[in-house]
Tab-separated table of C-alpha atoms in Angstrom:
chain	number	residue	atom	x	y	z
A	27	MET	CA	25.061	-37.172	-217.056
A	28	ILE	CA	25.288	-34.132	-214.929
A	29	TRP	CA	24.135	-31.754	-217.704
A	30	ASP	CA	20.774	-33.720	-217.988
A	31	ASP	CA	17.796	-31.697	-217.096
A	32	ASN	CA	20.168	-29.194	-215.139
A	33	GLU	CA	19.128	-26.018	-215.414
A	34	ASP	CA	22.480	-24.420	-214.266
A	35	ILE	CA	23.899	-26.121	-217.671
A	36	VAL	CA	23.277	-25.233	-221.108
A	37	ARG	CA	22.872	-28.270	-223.455
A	38	ILE	CA	24.021	-27.693	-226.673
A	39	GLU	CA	23.103	-30.788	-229.196
A	40	CYS	CA	23.928	-30.377	-232.933
A	41	THR	CA	25.827	-31.368	-235.935
A	42	ASN	CA	29.994	-31.501	-236.566
A	43	SER	CA	29.165	-28.653	-238.857
A	44	ALA	CA	30.650	-24.955	-238.504
A	45	ARG	CA	27.823	-23.094	-239.470
A	46	VAL	CA	25.596	-25.000	-237.001
A	47	ILE	CA	28.569	-24.784	-234.323
A	48	GLN	CA	29.165	-21.225	-235.562
A	49	GLN	CA	25.458	-20.176	-234.997
A	50	HIS	CA	25.102	-21.442	-231.578
A	51	LEU	CA	28.378	-19.592	-230.424
A	52	ASN	CA	27.152	-16.650	-231.742
A	53	GLU	CA	24.159	-16.760	-229.577
A	54	LEU	CA	25.916	-18.208	-226.145
A	55	ARG	CA	27.968	-15.056	-226.169
A	56	GLU	CA	26.094	-13.368	-223.265
A	57	GLU	CA	25.375	-16.433	-221.549
A	58	ARG	CA	25.903	-16.243	-217.956
A	59	ARG	CA	25.884	-20.054	-217.495
A	60	PRO	CA	28.355	-22.692	-218.897
A	61	TYR	CA	27.406	-24.587	-221.678
A	62	VAL	CA	28.365	-28.036	-223.345
A	63	PHE	CA	28.098	-29.031	-226.866
A	64	ILE	CA	27.849	-32.216	-227.965
A	65	THR	CA	27.731	-32.845	-231.604
A	66	ASN	CA	26.829	-36.465	-233.669
A	67	THR	CA	30.168	-37.547	-233.992
A	68	MET	CA	31.103	-37.176	-230.205
A	69	ASN	CA	31.169	-40.316	-227.691
A	70	ILE	CA	29.075	-39.584	-224.383
A	71	LYS	CA	30.142	-41.669	-221.672
A	72	PRO	CA	29.994	-41.352	-217.882
A	73	LEU	CA	32.661	-38.551	-216.524
A	74	ARG	CA	35.169	-40.023	-215.016
A	75	ARG	CA	38.400	-37.396	-216.522
A	76	ILE	CA	37.862	-34.050	-217.340
A	77	LEU	CA	40.605	-32.627	-219.267
A	78	VAL	CA	41.468	-28.429	-218.688
A	79	PRO	CA	43.811	-26.810	-220.984
A	80	VAL	CA	44.796	-23.687	-219.255
A	81	SER	CA	46.447	-21.321	-221.128
A	82	MET	CA	48.407	-18.122	-220.223
A	83	LEU	CA	44.839	-15.894	-219.792
A	84	GLU	CA	43.880	-14.150	-217.303
A	85	GLU	CA	39.952	-15.811	-217.597
A	86	GLU	CA	41.492	-19.537	-217.572
A	87	THR	CA	41.032	-19.689	-213.802
A	88	TYR	CA	37.404	-19.001	-214.320
A	89	LYS	CA	37.153	-22.763	-215.150
A	90	ALA	CA	38.152	-23.821	-211.291
A	91	GLU	CA	34.884	-23.128	-209.871
A	92	ILE	CA	33.095	-25.398	-212.943
A	93	CYS	CA	35.568	-28.004	-212.767
A	94	THR	CA	35.326	-28.689	-209.225
A	95	TYR	CA	31.526	-28.656	-209.499
A	96	LEU	CA	31.452	-31.107	-211.728
A	97	ALA	CA	34.449	-33.022	-209.865
A	98	ARG	CA	32.213	-33.211	-206.563
A	99	LYS	CA	29.271	-34.423	-208.106
A	100	THR	CA	30.655	-37.003	-210.289
A	101	GLY	CA	34.017	-37.844	-208.384
A	102	ALA	CA	36.192	-37.513	-211.842
A	103	HIS	CA	39.657	-36.530	-211.776
A	104	ILE	CA	40.695	-33.363	-213.532
A	105	ILE	CA	43.618	-33.313	-215.899
A	106	LEU	CA	45.465	-29.576	-215.602
A	107	LEU	CA	46.754	-29.564	-219.480
A	108	GLN	CA	49.280	-26.519	-218.580
A	109	ALA	CA	50.448	-24.303	-221.788
A	110	ASN	CA	53.991	-24.868	-223.139
A	111	ASP	CA	54.916	-21.224	-222.832
A	112	TYR	CA	57.910	-19.149	-222.278
A	113	GLY	CA	56.440	-17.193	-219.625
A	114	SER	CA	54.896	-17.691	-216.554
A	115	HIS	CA	51.201	-16.768	-216.493
A	116	ALA	CA	50.207	-20.383	-217.647
A	117	ARG	CA	51.792	-21.709	-214.814
A	118	GLN	CA	50.493	-19.359	-212.400
A	119	ASN	CA	47.066	-19.871	-213.595
A	120	VAL	CA	47.190	-23.635	-213.120
A	121	ASN	CA	48.591	-22.551	-209.306
A	122	ARG	CA	45.455	-20.506	-208.648
A	123	ILE	CA	43.191	-23.643	-209.879
A	124	VAL	CA	45.031	-25.521	-207.924
A	125	THR	CA	44.695	-23.651	-204.952
A	126	HIS	CA	41.246	-23.361	-204.992
A	127	ILE	CA	40.761	-26.720	-205.365
A	128	ASN	CA	43.090	-27.474	-202.172
A	129	ALA	CA	40.775	-24.651	-200.507
A	130	VAL	CA	37.505	-27.122	-201.520
A	131	ASN	CA	39.130	-30.409	-200.678
A	132	GLU	CA	40.000	-28.531	-197.013
A	133	LYS	CA	36.168	-27.743	-196.663
A	134	LEU	CA	35.114	-31.464	-197.830
A	135	GLN	CA	37.797	-32.715	-195.079
A	136	HIS	CA	36.608	-30.206	-192.301
A	137	LEU	CA	32.830	-30.567	-193.149
A	138	SER	CA	33.534	-34.705	-192.661
A	139	SER	CA	35.636	-34.413	-189.863
A	140	ASN	CA	32.413	-32.954	-187.793
A	141	SER	CA	29.837	-35.271	-189.106
A	142	ASN	CA	30.212	-37.746	-186.044
A	143	ASN	CA	33.708	-39.101	-187.802
A	144	ALA	CA	31.677	-41.327	-189.645
A	145	PRO	CA	33.570	-41.695	-192.798
A	146	THR	CA	32.090	-39.956	-196.399
A	147	THR	CA	30.450	-42.416	-198.911
A	148	ASP	CA	28.951	-39.683	-200.810
A	149	VAL	CA	30.839	-38.760	-204.148
A	150	ALA	CA	30.270	-35.029	-202.939
A	151	GLY	CA	32.159	-35.831	-199.754
A	152	THR	CA	35.484	-37.123	-201.490
A	153	PRO	CA	38.543	-35.280	-202.022
A	154	ILE	CA	38.579	-34.048	-205.515
A	155	SER	CA	41.212	-35.754	-207.598
A	156	TYR	CA	43.716	-33.895	-209.884
A	157	GLU	CA	47.294	-33.745	-211.982
A	158	ILE	CA	49.647	-31.151	-213.913
A	159	VAL	CA	50.515	-32.577	-217.356
A	160	PRO	CA	52.654	-29.917	-219.422
A	161	ALA	CA	51.451	-29.420	-223.064
A	162	ARG	CA	53.104	-30.196	-226.356
A	163	LYS	CA	51.969	-26.681	-227.547
A	164	ASN	CA	51.982	-22.950	-226.365
A	165	SER	CA	49.068	-21.110	-225.201
A	166	PHE	CA	47.691	-20.255	-228.839
A	167	LYS	CA	47.559	-23.722	-229.799
A	168	LEU	CA	46.811	-25.011	-226.623
A	169	MET	CA	42.838	-25.508	-227.253
A	170	GLN	CA	43.648	-27.625	-230.496
A	171	GLU	CA	46.129	-30.033	-229.042
A	172	ALA	CA	43.464	-30.907	-225.653
A	173	ALA	CA	41.113	-31.396	-228.663
A	174	GLU	CA	43.035	-33.797	-230.533
A	175	ARG	CA	44.637	-35.745	-227.686
A	176	GLN	CA	41.853	-37.859	-226.395
A	177	ARG	CA	43.551	-40.885	-226.807
A	178	ASP	CA	45.992	-39.522	-224.240
A	179	PHE	CA	44.278	-38.296	-221.565
A	180	GLN	CA	41.333	-40.593	-222.158
A	181	HIS	CA	39.124	-37.956	-220.563
A	182	ASP	CA	34.847	-37.864	-220.974
A	183	LEU	CA	34.925	-33.991	-220.982
A	184	LEU	CA	36.706	-31.241	-222.224
A	185	VAL	CA	36.388	-27.601	-220.467
A	186	ILE	CA	37.579	-24.699	-222.347
A	187	THR	CA	37.002	-20.717	-222.242
A	188	ALA	CA	34.747	-19.074	-224.757
A	189	SER	CA	37.060	-16.033	-226.572
A	190	ARG	CA	36.782	-12.730	-224.966
A	191	ASP	CA	36.292	-10.963	-228.560
A	192	TYR	CA	36.532	-12.099	-232.102
A	193	GLY	CA	39.851	-10.806	-234.372
A	194	LEU	CA	39.834	-10.183	-238.050
A	195	ASP	CA	41.371	-14.541	-238.046
A	196	ASP	CA	38.327	-15.679	-235.910
A	197	LEU	CA	36.423	-13.612	-238.113
A	198	LEU	CA	37.923	-15.247	-241.408
A	199	PHE	CA	38.440	-19.094	-240.386
A	200	GLY	CA	36.722	-19.343	-237.179
A	201	PRO	CA	37.226	-18.918	-233.473
A	202	PRO	CA	39.590	-22.039	-231.481
A	203	GLU	CA	36.701	-23.032	-229.514
A	204	ARG	CA	34.772	-23.808	-232.637
A	205	LYS	CA	37.906	-25.969	-234.273
A	206	ALA	CA	38.379	-27.541	-230.938
A	207	ILE	CA	34.455	-28.643	-230.831
A	208	GLN	CA	35.060	-29.763	-234.575
A	209	HIS	CA	37.947	-32.129	-233.282
A	210	ALA	CA	36.705	-32.670	-229.967
A	211	LEU	CA	35.288	-36.877	-229.408
A	212	VAL	CA	33.808	-36.143	-226.226
A	213	PRO	CA	31.212	-33.169	-225.005
A	214	VAL	CA	32.858	-29.517	-224.928
A	215	MET	CA	32.255	-27.751	-221.926
A	216	LEU	CA	32.371	-23.599	-222.654
A	217	VAL	CA	32.873	-21.125	-219.657
A	218	ASN	CA	32.208	-17.232	-221.175
A	219	PRO	CA	35.346	-15.863	-220.179
A	220	ARG	CA	33.823	-12.218	-218.639
A	221	GLU	CA	33.328	-11.878	-215.162
A	222	ASP	CA	30.172	-9.965	-215.158
A	223	LEU	CA	28.690	-12.451	-217.381
A	224	PHE	CA	29.753	-15.378	-215.210
A	225	SER	CA	27.832	-17.496	-212.992
A	226	LEU	CA	28.637	-20.563	-211.143
A	227	CYS	CA	26.147	-23.597	-210.759
A	228	ASP	CA	25.816	-24.466	-206.569
């Protein structure tokens, strides 16, 4: 897997216990690198499809860089799950992520055309494929939907954003990312939502 022996990605292996997962989440609040949870109830498979739920929150666009990084390294297909919101924020966030993916694809195409016109066979040089799928739920329940729809999307990795701050409900009942990790059947990668903490693997 791409996160094996990769210093740019923190790997957490643990049980599916809410207490254990929350303890790790608390310890990782200031972590700049993306971190992936692998619990004892998850299936680990070669990375072919990445599910990326996109809500109305501005920090959702931070996932664009890590997703394109993973797709370039593995050739995986990106599924952007757009929240079913009344407003346009989720759609705008999806558009920003797509813009980033297209910019990377243009750069890859330019590099490929300048390499003596030889066809590129390396995974890192192939265009990143993606699709946009409308979600059934709104931004507030999007993470839960993403964690529960593995059979629908057949994804091998779920990429979500950690909560910027914990509110009273999060402290009493647990933050949405903890519930997503508990329900997910595949590894879950989290990106810290604070821009000053975000660091991209290159």
